[in-house]
Amino acid sequence: MTVASLVSKVRSGERLRPAEGLDLYRHASTHLLGRLADEIRARKHPDRVVTYIIDRNVNYTNVCVARCSFCAFYRPVGSAEGYVLGFEDIFRKIDETRALGGEQLLLQGGHNPDLPLEWYEDLFRSVKARFPAFRLHALSPPEVIHLSRLSRLPVPSVIDRLIEAGLDSIPGGGAEILVDRVRKLLNCYSKATTDEWLEVMRYAHRAGLRTTATMMYGSIERPEDRIEHLMRLRALQDETGGFTAFITWSYQPEHTELGLTEGTGVEYLRTLAIARIMLDNFQNLQASWVTQGGKVGQLSLSFGANDMGSVMIEENVVRAAGASYCMDEIEIVRNIENAGFRPKRRNMHYEILGDPVFRERAVPRILTLAVARQEQDQPVPAELAHYQARSRRAKTQRND
Amino acid sequence: MNIRTGDSGPGMITDLTGRLATGEPLSDRERRTLATATDILALGMAADEVRRQRHGSVTTFVRVANVTIEAAGTAPPRAAGEIRLTGEPASRDQLLAAVRTARRAAGDRPVTGCSLPDLETLAAREGVSLSSLLVDLRDAGLELIARAPIDRLSDAFVDVIRAAGLPVARLTLEEDPGERRLDVLQRVARLDNTAGTIKAFAPLPQRVDPAVPTTGYDDVKMVALARLVVENIGVIQVDWGLYGPKLAQVALTFGADDLDNVSPLEPLDLGARRAPLEEIRRNIRAASMEPVERNGRFEVMAR
Ligand code: SF4
């Protein structure tokens, strides 16, 4: 099919097949891809509202046994730079988040063999006991699978127990590229195969949770792998309707074992646009200004995105790989309005919560990102002694 | 609320950009509509078309050794295609000596430097005419004035540099003109550049308030409008070092055709694929353009 006929197909609202999507991705000009994506965004969001959320990205541990080759964040078991956040640290972060008008924690971390399922359950319960209305958007599918392996319980049981303890929704991290050949090359096949990742989401949706979906592109995969990834998400969304949003970002190569280079700004905008075109059953697409910077992040709003993601209070994973961009609520709102849209605060379900908080009351400005922990913090909090460890080193420490 | 809703749909923007490209005058209201347009795709498509008519897919870039006036004798990196003297000169003698020293260190590569308003100030301080200072600098070996910020100069500067035989490498904007952007661009378009004494126009501001930086929309809109309005200067440039790879690369699809201020260093620890030369070529190709290295004289060095 010619690009012109693919364009008319998209404009008439017909669904593109994978090969057609690949043709469009490869051959359409950047502006044309943007125009098509923007038209779909306008059809789905005719009110010119662009949303954002105030939450905090907390990485509860950086100790991880998965060792993905694209990851600059993890530290192996026993590393002097490994850490686990204490419950009190997390409560303090929640207090700070609430002061800024935030109502949710995005909680993700490494696959730490010394944190059993009970630790997560106790953490969630104690958060809910202290902050009953606060939401926990926590544990990406590979973390759930890790807990399932660690506890020797099936995934559904783990999810049920986490829901019981207070889990509200699941972030779509760890998807990388949902093609097993690529996952093997990135050393992330063993943490979750494509089917396993999708199966966690399928069960979570059936259990009534809403989740997001992501794609990390720009490492060693081919354009056809990106399209296949989008197709796998589209198929599951047809089945369950449980994804609230899709977020794509470029692989960040600094300090990783894999190395290579980062995808360019134009590649990001093209990839975002093709995702908007192919994911015709996704309502929301986020701009990844965390990896692209505020300027290209804002331009995303013309390339299919209708959401500016999260006001970033803390970020550790992308920063470990070289990128460090910061936007507080004032800056996000300024960018949304400058692009001709109306800013609205939302929750994880994309329900509108209201206008910007800073227009209702004074909130502190955030000009630099917080980090997971301060130099003086204890790397291993005292309460860990109450939980069963798996690694020999942690077992010895906890028995001392 | 400060929402910009100047657009009246893609059709309107396309119509206005078309009229602008043919030199048809626009009403105040239409000019405001364009200056505040948020349909950046319509602007970008129009600008890209004009850019391709003029330059095809060629995107030039220059690797620049920025050398302070005080350190003019420093041997510039081998890969630099331009030696640019930076900083404010303390005196005429100091500047002339620095140009001569840099000239010797540069070999056959061009030495550029200074900002035209700084030279105006220097000439006034030393009680000489700007023209005579420019002639002296030219004779000492300066080939181009590095920049002439249009928002700090009167239009008469064009006659002065032409008479002195010392061209300007880039016309720049010191501050973001905001909604006056079309007025500024039309002023640039009216400058008499028939002799080609202004080599390039860099429409993005050199100084930005860090608390309220220009946005991505502001930047690509400015680049696109510059391409559509400024016909008398063929090279529309973005500063790679100042604006960074992501925005600078995207600007190439909004009408820019030249990237200034690429690092001449080839840090060994980055590895060949991440060295500045490879990075810039990769970025230009990823924007579906052909990278062509030039020197500070705007001569093609290597394809
Ligand atoms: S990406 Fe996640 S699972 Fe993989 S090594 Fe990093 S922390 Fe571990």
XYZ file of C-alpha atoms and ligand atoms in Angstrom:
711
model
C 0.000 0.000 0.000
C 1.190 3.538 -0.652
C 1.661 6.026 2.154
C -1.304 7.991 0.762
C -3.612 4.977 0.994
C -2.403 4.221 4.523
C -3.107 7.826 5.449
C -6.679 7.574 4.171
C -7.120 4.319 6.035
C -6.013 5.958 9.296
C -8.158 9.025 8.622
C -11.231 6.890 8.051
C -10.687 5.308 11.462
C -9.750 1.862 10.126
C -7.296 -0.244 12.046
C -3.857 -0.759 10.478
C -2.379 -4.231 10.208
C 1.199 -4.693 11.511
C 2.790 -4.596 8.038
C 0.858 -1.446 7.218
C 1.934 0.177 10.455
C 5.535 -0.698 9.702
C 5.270 0.838 6.223
C 3.851 4.048 7.627
C 6.472 4.182 10.391
C 9.264 3.685 7.876
C 8.114 5.868 5.023
C 5.831 8.676 6.228
C 7.449 12.042 6.938
C 7.778 13.054 10.575
C 5.208 15.825 10.168
C 2.739 13.508 8.481
C 3.044 10.932 11.267
C 2.570 13.767 13.742
C -0.462 15.089 11.889
C -2.172 11.677 11.871
C -1.402 11.088 15.531
C -2.595 14.578 16.400
C -5.872 14.016 14.562
C -6.479 10.825 16.560
C -5.571 12.629 19.794
C -8.058 15.376 18.902
C -10.790 12.817 18.129
C -10.281 11.089 21.474
C -9.803 14.308 23.445
C -11.819 17.013 21.684
C -11.888 19.264 24.758
C -8.175 20.184 24.368
C -7.493 19.037 27.924
C -3.997 17.782 28.680
C -3.678 15.994 31.981
C -0.868 15.332 34.442
C -0.546 13.662 37.811
C 1.225 14.683 40.980
C 2.846 11.587 42.387
C 6.252 10.435 43.481
C 8.423 7.843 41.836
C 9.944 5.879 44.696
C 12.423 3.077 44.143
C 12.300 1.054 47.348
C 15.447 -0.954 46.604
C 18.162 -0.990 43.954
C 19.330 -4.507 44.785
C 18.434 -6.774 41.906
C 19.212 -10.266 40.735
C 17.814 -9.777 37.226
C 20.840 -7.877 35.845
C 19.210 -6.536 32.678
C 21.984 -5.360 30.373
C 20.260 -2.011 29.675
C 19.906 -1.056 33.347
C 22.204 1.412 35.106
C 20.162 1.468 38.288
C 20.591 -1.938 39.884
C 23.300 -3.126 42.258
C 24.018 -6.825 42.816
C 23.285 -8.527 46.122
C 26.001 -7.611 48.617
C 27.037 -4.403 46.849
C 28.116 -1.610 49.182
C 25.899 0.707 47.106
C 22.820 -1.456 47.550
C 19.947 -0.031 49.605
C 16.469 -0.763 50.873
C 14.225 2.067 52.016
C 12.775 1.809 55.487
C 9.049 2.193 56.110
C 9.710 5.497 57.862
C 11.648 6.771 54.821
C 8.679 5.925 52.641
C 6.207 7.582 55.023
C 8.326 10.741 54.938
C 8.265 10.710 51.140
C 4.487 10.340 51.224
C 4.214 13.336 53.575
C 6.329 15.407 51.173
C 4.249 14.263 48.216
C 0.990 15.172 49.928
C 2.360 18.631 50.724
C 2.649 19.165 46.968
C -0.895 17.947 46.345
C 0.120 14.410 45.378
C -2.092 11.441 46.134
C -0.107 8.505 44.816
C 3.208 6.750 45.021
C 4.676 5.000 41.995
C 6.594 2.309 43.800
C 9.033 0.143 41.890
C 12.352 -1.480 42.635
C 14.862 -4.193 41.942
C 14.284 -7.908 42.394
C 15.739 -8.115 45.854
C 15.851 -11.725 47.107
C 15.905 -10.500 50.691
C 12.520 -8.778 50.586
C 9.812 -11.436 50.926
C 6.163 -10.956 49.979
C 5.327 -10.228 53.628
C 7.549 -7.124 53.555
C 5.466 -5.692 50.706
C 2.204 -6.626 52.404
C 3.276 -4.982 55.654
C 4.480 -1.898 53.804
C 1.228 -1.521 51.864
C -0.883 -2.101 54.972
C 1.033 0.405 57.025
C 0.827 3.023 54.247
C -2.936 2.540 54.045
C -3.268 2.652 57.826
C -1.494 6.007 57.984
C -2.784 7.500 54.736
C -6.087 5.784 53.923
C -6.830 7.805 50.756
C -3.314 7.562 49.387
C -2.947 5.367 46.262
C -0.293 2.742 45.623
C 0.589 2.337 41.951
C 3.125 -0.366 42.541
C 5.179 -3.310 41.332
C 5.579 -3.817 37.610
C 4.876 -7.304 36.182
C 8.481 -8.561 36.522
C 8.439 -7.619 40.229
C 5.181 -9.534 40.656
C 6.737 -12.540 38.894
C 9.818 -12.252 41.104
C 7.585 -12.326 44.195
C 5.711 -15.283 42.799
C 8.978 -17.190 42.373
C 10.307 -16.100 45.742
C 7.143 -17.052 47.623
C 6.438 -20.131 45.464
C 2.908 -18.897 44.952
C 1.173 -18.521 41.588
C 0.960 -14.988 40.162
C -2.806 -14.653 40.783
C -2.323 -15.448 44.478
C 0.452 -12.876 44.766
C -1.688 -10.213 43.088
C -4.675 -11.097 45.271
C -2.572 -10.808 48.422
C -1.117 -7.487 47.310
C -4.580 -6.141 46.516
C -5.717 -7.303 49.924
C -2.802 -5.384 51.453
C -3.598 -2.177 49.581
C -2.287 -2.329 45.994
C -4.376 0.006 43.817
C -2.891 -0.350 40.336
C 0.116 -1.761 38.493
C 2.639 0.271 36.475
C 3.544 -1.047 33.038
C 7.299 -1.131 33.592
C 9.531 -4.012 32.627
C 7.886 -4.468 29.245
C 10.952 -3.177 27.382
C 10.222 -4.816 23.996
C 7.641 -7.591 24.116
C 9.459 -9.848 21.658
C 11.280 -12.793 23.222
C 14.201 -12.727 20.775
C 14.908 -9.158 21.867
C 14.327 -9.923 25.534
C 16.922 -12.681 25.416
C 19.460 -10.289 23.893
C 18.720 -7.686 26.592
C 19.021 -10.291 29.325
C 15.497 -9.576 30.507
C 13.861 -12.764 29.202
C 14.362 -14.607 32.450
C 12.777 -11.872 34.577
C 9.640 -12.083 32.441
C 8.962 -13.517 29.007
C 6.570 -11.645 26.744
C 3.740 -14.014 27.619
C 4.492 -13.824 31.335
C 4.437 -10.013 31.287
C 1.110 -10.018 29.459
C -0.282 -12.723 31.728
C 0.361 -10.621 34.847
C -1.497 -7.740 33.231
C -4.311 -10.010 32.064
C -4.839 -11.326 35.565
C -4.538 -7.866 37.129
C -7.190 -6.514 34.742
C -9.474 -9.430 35.522
C -8.960 -8.808 39.221
C -10.254 -5.286 38.672
C -6.948 -3.410 38.675
C -6.106 -0.836 36.056
C -2.573 -0.759 34.715
C -0.430 1.195 32.298
C 1.694 -0.186 29.459
C 5.156 0.912 28.375
C 7.762 0.375 25.690
C 11.479 1.041 25.953
C 12.737 1.335 22.390
C 16.073 2.205 20.836
C 18.415 -0.498 22.109
C 18.964 -3.482 19.834
C 15.453 -4.078 18.494
C 14.284 -3.431 14.920
C 11.337 -1.256 13.885
C 9.285 -4.406 13.237
C 9.877 -5.466 16.862
C 8.412 -2.159 18.051
C 5.343 -2.739 15.902
C 5.006 -6.300 17.225
C 5.214 -4.928 20.767
C 2.383 -2.510 20.038
C 0.341 -5.342 18.512
C 0.695 -7.482 21.621
C -0.551 -4.596 23.757
C -3.403 -3.826 21.357
C -4.554 -7.448 21.443
C -4.620 -7.582 25.243
C -6.384 -4.231 25.405
C -9.055 -5.604 23.014
C -9.487 -8.507 25.402
C -9.529 -6.725 28.776
C -9.683 -2.953 28.263
C -7.576 -2.685 31.397
C -4.779 -0.396 30.239
C -5.353 3.229 31.096
C -2.365 4.608 29.231
C 0.700 3.890 27.141
C 4.129 5.420 27.731
C 7.146 4.985 25.490
C 10.682 6.143 26.173
C 14.068 5.778 24.611
C 16.714 3.474 26.025
C 19.160 5.493 28.174
C 22.622 4.071 27.595
C 24.902 5.865 30.078
C 26.568 3.573 32.632
C 24.862 0.440 31.310
C 26.507 -2.829 30.403
C 24.886 -2.717 26.959
C 26.210 0.742 26.069
C 25.328 1.918 22.526
C 23.713 5.307 21.855
C 20.413 6.957 22.714
C 17.647 7.351 20.145
C 17.230 10.896 18.841
C 14.419 13.379 19.489
C 12.931 12.865 16.023
C 12.905 9.092 16.531
C 11.046 9.614 19.799
C 8.373 11.784 18.183
C 7.951 9.304 15.316
C 7.684 6.367 17.717
C 5.146 8.169 19.880
C 3.101 9.042 16.801
C 3.063 5.502 15.405
C 2.044 4.221 18.842
C -0.926 6.612 18.839
C -1.874 5.379 15.372
C -1.512 1.653 16.095
C -2.917 1.672 19.653
C -6.366 2.727 18.531
C -7.904 1.203 21.652
C -5.767 3.200 24.112
C -7.310 6.408 25.331
C -4.200 8.022 26.813
C -0.589 8.463 25.725
C 1.966 10.100 27.985
C 4.816 12.377 26.975
C 8.148 11.142 28.299
C 9.763 14.467 29.144
C 11.799 12.612 31.768
C 13.879 11.059 28.982
C 13.407 13.663 26.229
C 13.626 16.893 28.221
C 10.916 19.519 28.619
C 11.097 20.829 25.058
C 10.664 17.594 23.129
C 8.351 16.481 25.944
C 6.094 19.431 25.165
C 6.319 18.806 21.395
C 4.907 15.331 22.143
C 1.561 17.065 22.540
C 1.545 17.555 18.758
C 2.625 13.977 18.116
C -0.181 12.083 19.835
C 0.339 12.585 23.569
C -2.525 13.932 25.671
C -0.860 13.646 29.055
C 2.321 15.133 30.532
C 2.829 12.247 32.939
C 3.954 12.947 36.427
C 5.247 16.010 38.167
C 8.647 14.618 39.013
C 9.579 14.902 42.656
C 12.074 12.073 42.728
C 13.688 9.988 39.998
C 16.488 7.446 40.262
C 16.359 5.005 37.355
C 16.640 7.298 34.319
C 19.064 9.549 36.155
C 21.362 6.558 36.784
C 21.504 6.179 32.979
C 22.433 9.771 32.305
C 19.262 11.866 31.884
C 18.098 14.277 34.571
C 15.259 16.619 33.723
C 13.053 18.278 36.294
C 9.603 19.860 35.921
C 7.388 20.828 38.789
C 3.676 21.539 38.516
C 4.196 25.189 37.577
C 6.499 24.239 34.725
C 4.266 21.425 33.463
C 1.242 23.709 33.452
C 3.191 26.465 31.682
C 4.196 24.018 28.956
C 0.653 22.681 28.530
C -0.853 26.160 28.226
C 1.901 27.407 25.955
C 0.984 24.563 23.578
C -2.647 25.718 23.537
C -4.147 23.104 25.850
C -6.046 23.230 29.154
C -4.163 21.624 32.056
C -6.030 19.358 34.450
C -4.830 17.253 37.336
C -5.806 13.588 37.193
C -5.440 10.339 39.097
C -4.136 7.010 37.778
C -7.580 6.217 36.355
C -7.450 9.458 34.368
C -10.330 10.886 36.345
C -10.007 14.673 36.478
C -9.211 15.853 40.001
C -9.169 19.558 39.306
C -7.148 22.570 38.286
C -3.491 23.067 39.170
C -2.837 22.945 42.898
C -0.479 25.928 42.821
C -3.356 28.128 41.639
C -5.346 27.178 44.723
C -2.631 27.386 47.351
C 1.080 28.031 47.683
C 3.226 24.962 47.059
C 7.015 24.792 47.232
C 8.818 24.882 43.888
C 10.904 21.861 42.895
C 13.916 22.864 40.876
C 16.009 19.743 41.472
C 14.991 16.121 41.765
C 15.134 14.308 45.083
C 16.972 10.987 45.245
C 15.905 7.709 46.790
C 18.078 8.110 49.843
C 20.526 10.506 51.412
C 24.153 9.705 52.176
C 23.465 9.541 55.906
C 20.485 7.157 55.569
C 20.903 3.592 56.778
C 21.389 1.310 53.723
C 19.535 -1.473 55.511
C 16.651 -0.388 57.762
C 16.276 -2.048 61.158
C 12.841 -3.554 60.472
C 14.336 -5.860 57.819
C 15.559 -8.058 60.671
C 11.943 -9.254 61.031
C 11.803 -10.693 57.517
C 13.220 -13.858 56.057
C 16.247 -13.328 53.809
C 17.280 -15.492 50.864
C 20.854 -14.435 50.169
C 23.555 -15.936 52.359
C 24.943 -12.518 53.194
C 21.591 -11.116 54.331
C 20.806 -14.284 56.285
C 24.044 -13.914 58.212
C 23.413 -10.213 58.862
C 19.876 -10.801 60.063
C 20.906 -13.633 62.394
C 23.638 -11.522 64.018
C -5.442 31.709 32.490
C -2.797 32.091 29.878
C -3.895 29.699 27.194
C -2.899 30.532 23.669
C -5.676 29.729 21.293
C -4.569 31.844 18.368
C -5.067 29.074 15.823
C -8.045 28.884 13.615
C -7.249 25.381 12.443
C -4.597 23.924 10.125
C -6.284 25.387 7.032
C -5.903 28.939 8.312
C -2.248 28.463 9.278
C -1.440 26.849 5.930
C -3.127 29.746 4.128
C -1.202 32.325 6.146
C 2.160 30.598 5.739
C 1.524 30.342 2.006
C 0.812 34.059 1.777
C 3.843 34.826 3.930
C 6.074 32.760 1.661
C 4.907 34.736 -1.392
C 5.633 38.025 0.395
C 1.980 39.045 0.623
C 1.371 41.487 3.482
C -0.634 40.204 6.435
C -2.964 42.199 8.660
C -2.003 42.800 12.291
C -4.525 40.194 13.351
C -3.150 37.612 10.925
C 0.393 38.323 12.052
C -0.640 37.763 15.648
C -2.382 34.551 14.673
C 0.834 33.244 13.147
C 3.070 34.448 15.967
C 0.919 32.699 18.569
C -0.010 29.668 16.472
C 0.024 26.381 18.307
C -0.471 24.296 15.163
C 3.239 23.788 14.903
C 2.798 20.909 12.449
C 1.251 23.196 9.827
C 4.073 25.676 10.355
C 6.658 22.912 10.262
C 5.328 21.392 7.044
C 5.365 24.761 5.284
C 8.846 25.601 6.553
C 10.218 22.185 5.643
C 8.961 22.581 2.096
C 10.700 25.954 1.695
C 13.870 24.571 3.278
C 13.936 21.599 0.897
C 13.407 23.860 -2.123
C 16.441 25.856 -1.031
C 18.811 23.245 0.396
C 17.369 19.864 -0.523
C 18.171 17.458 2.285
C 21.644 18.870 2.958
C 22.298 19.903 6.546
C 25.599 21.607 7.236
C 27.405 21.710 10.556
C 30.601 23.252 11.846
C 32.962 22.112 14.571
C 34.082 25.164 16.512
C 37.015 25.715 18.851
C 35.851 28.418 21.252
C 38.958 30.188 22.549
C 38.906 33.079 24.981
C 40.654 36.282 23.946
C 43.094 35.798 26.830
C 44.004 32.291 25.646
C 44.158 33.071 21.917
C 47.441 31.215 21.454
C 46.050 27.860 22.599
C 46.495 25.259 19.900
C 42.986 24.505 18.615
C 41.858 20.879 18.260
C 42.736 19.383 14.885
C 39.091 18.748 13.979
C 37.922 22.351 14.450
C 36.731 24.022 11.266
C 36.488 27.435 12.908
C 38.491 29.147 15.634
C 36.135 31.489 17.487
C 37.442 34.117 19.892
C 35.071 34.613 22.784
C 34.711 37.090 25.621
C 34.697 40.872 25.829
C 37.913 42.572 24.716
C 39.585 44.774 27.322
C 41.240 47.008 24.732
C 41.753 47.404 21.012
C 45.420 46.433 21.298
C 44.611 43.334 23.316
C 42.029 42.243 20.741
C 44.244 42.860 17.738
C 47.068 40.930 19.391
C 44.682 38.068 20.189
C 43.480 37.924 16.583
C 47.054 37.812 15.275
C 47.981 35.089 17.766
C 44.883 33.031 16.982
C 45.534 33.520 13.271
C 48.976 31.939 13.634
C 47.648 29.050 15.713
C 44.741 28.410 13.326
C 46.765 27.470 10.266
C 44.497 27.653 7.234
C 41.327 27.629 9.312
C 39.256 30.790 9.661
C 39.408 32.889 12.814
C 36.121 34.478 13.807
C 35.149 36.233 16.980
C 33.421 38.914 18.998
C 29.942 40.274 19.132
C 29.290 43.395 17.062
C 27.814 45.434 19.958
C 30.957 44.656 21.996
C 33.034 46.034 19.154
C 30.834 49.158 19.031
C 31.420 49.659 22.750
C 35.144 49.084 22.367
C 35.409 51.542 19.470
C 33.532 54.215 21.435
C 35.727 53.614 24.495
C 38.916 53.909 22.462
C 37.682 56.963 20.539
C 37.933 55.311 17.116
C 35.234 54.669 14.564
C 33.674 51.232 14.372
C 34.638 51.079 10.688
C 38.315 51.641 11.393
C 38.270 49.041 14.180
C 36.679 46.503 11.826
C 39.246 47.239 9.120
C 42.067 46.777 11.645
C 40.582 43.467 12.792
C 40.220 42.286 9.219
C 43.823 43.227 8.487
C 44.949 41.392 11.633
C 43.356 38.202 10.319
C 39.771 38.121 11.597
C 37.655 36.651 8.799
C 34.164 37.053 10.232
C 32.498 38.730 13.181
C 31.097 35.808 15.167
C 27.704 37.320 15.884
C 25.516 40.341 15.450
C 22.479 40.332 17.753
C 19.768 42.106 15.791
C 17.963 43.186 18.970
C 21.063 45.128 20.089
C 21.803 46.861 16.789
C 20.362 49.425 14.420
C 19.886 48.421 10.792
C 22.827 50.650 9.805
C 25.257 47.930 10.900
C 24.893 46.199 7.534
C 26.410 49.178 5.689
C 29.273 49.399 8.200
C 30.324 45.756 7.925
C 29.949 45.812 4.144
C 32.127 48.899 3.853
C 34.741 47.371 6.169
C 34.744 44.107 4.219
C 34.233 42.106 7.410
C 31.159 39.871 7.181
C 29.052 38.588 10.051
C 28.939 34.817 10.534
C 25.537 34.831 12.202
C 22.805 37.253 12.925
C 21.430 36.314 16.325
C 18.725 37.256 18.767
C 19.827 37.998 22.284
C 16.398 37.679 23.951
C 13.196 35.814 23.171
C 10.893 38.317 21.407
C 7.792 36.382 22.522
C 4.723 37.462 20.609
C 6.745 40.114 18.729
C 8.586 37.355 16.923
C 7.060 38.113 13.541
C 8.001 41.813 13.794
C 11.604 40.898 14.534
C 11.713 38.408 11.680
C 10.261 40.892 9.240
C 12.880 43.402 10.298
C 15.572 40.810 9.551
C 13.931 40.100 6.205
C 14.171 43.769 5.249
C 17.949 43.983 5.822
C 19.900 44.465 2.624
C 21.956 41.302 2.376
C 22.454 41.319 -1.372
C 26.230 41.306 -0.872
C 25.952 38.241 1.357
C 27.659 39.928 4.307
C 25.406 38.095 6.760
C 26.092 34.412 6.359
C 23.485 32.853 8.642
C 20.559 33.680 10.881
C 20.206 31.948 14.260
C 16.641 32.775 15.334
C 16.651 31.120 18.769
C 17.570 33.405 21.672
C 21.121 33.298 22.978
C 20.024 34.220 26.483
C 17.178 32.499 28.222
C 15.782 33.067 31.685
C 16.518 29.732 33.404
C 13.403 30.162 35.535
C 11.181 30.563 32.467
C 12.990 29.013 29.501
C 11.519 29.111 26.027
C 9.394 26.065 25.322
C 9.743 23.495 22.573
C 6.736 25.032 20.814
C 8.273 28.532 21.028
C 11.549 27.278 19.581
C 10.273 25.283 16.618
C 7.729 27.996 15.808
C 10.509 30.593 15.717
C 12.658 28.416 13.468
C 9.752 27.691 11.114
C 8.695 31.335 10.893
C 12.309 32.373 10.312
C 12.511 29.975 7.383
C 9.240 31.292 5.966
C 9.903 35.000 6.459
C 13.657 35.498 6.150
C 14.486 34.963 2.506
C 17.497 37.257 2.347
C 19.605 34.976 4.576
C 19.571 31.445 3.234
C 21.130 29.675 6.192
C 18.852 29.197 9.209
C 20.966 27.970 12.051
C 20.557 26.359 15.467
C 23.317 26.297 18.076
C 23.976 22.613 18.816
C 25.962 23.326 21.974
C 23.413 25.758 23.390
C 20.174 24.003 22.444
C 21.281 20.389 22.735
C 20.891 17.480 20.337
C 17.199 16.811 20.855
C 15.790 20.257 20.155
C 18.429 21.086 17.529
C 17.659 17.904 15.617
C 13.903 18.450 15.727
C 14.503 22.034 14.501
C 15.981 20.558 11.307
C 12.520 19.291 10.426
C 11.073 22.762 11.086
C 13.201 24.642 8.563
C 16.740 24.849 9.987
C 19.551 23.726 7.678
C 22.712 24.419 9.679
C 24.056 23.389 13.089
C 26.558 25.686 14.728
C 28.958 25.135 17.579
C 29.547 21.391 17.456
C 32.384 20.292 19.735
C 35.685 19.616 17.939
C 36.790 17.274 20.715
C 36.843 13.556 20.181
C 36.956 12.300 23.769
C 38.552 8.908 23.750
C 36.433 7.588 26.591
C 33.181 8.093 24.690
C 34.050 5.599 21.982
C 33.754 6.251 18.253
C 29.972 5.885 18.088
C 29.316 8.482 20.749
C 31.936 11.021 19.734
C 30.513 14.439 18.731
C 31.173 13.916 15.009
C 29.354 10.594 14.908
C 26.605 11.888 17.152
C 25.849 14.830 14.918
C 25.922 12.771 11.744
C 23.631 10.198 13.319
C 21.201 12.886 14.444
C 21.111 14.554 11.026
C 20.559 11.243 9.246
C 17.840 10.270 11.732
C 16.039 13.459 10.688
C 16.196 12.173 7.077
C 18.840 14.716 6.054
C 22.338 14.476 4.633
C 25.134 15.699 6.942
C 27.758 17.933 5.341
C 30.602 19.377 7.372
C 31.556 22.969 6.618
C 34.149 25.345 7.987
C 33.720 28.814 9.471
C 33.818 30.311 5.953
C 30.749 28.241 5.114
C 32.814 26.156 2.694
C 32.030 22.452 2.458
C 34.798 20.374 4.052
C 33.595 16.789 3.831
C 30.469 14.868 3.006
S 15.586 -3.067 34.908
Fe 14.658 -3.654 36.850
S 14.761 -5.874 36.811
Fe 16.250 -5.177 35.284
S 18.179 -5.017 36.397
Fe 17.214 -2.991 36.482
S 16.144 -3.028 38.435
Fe 16.582 -5.150 37.915
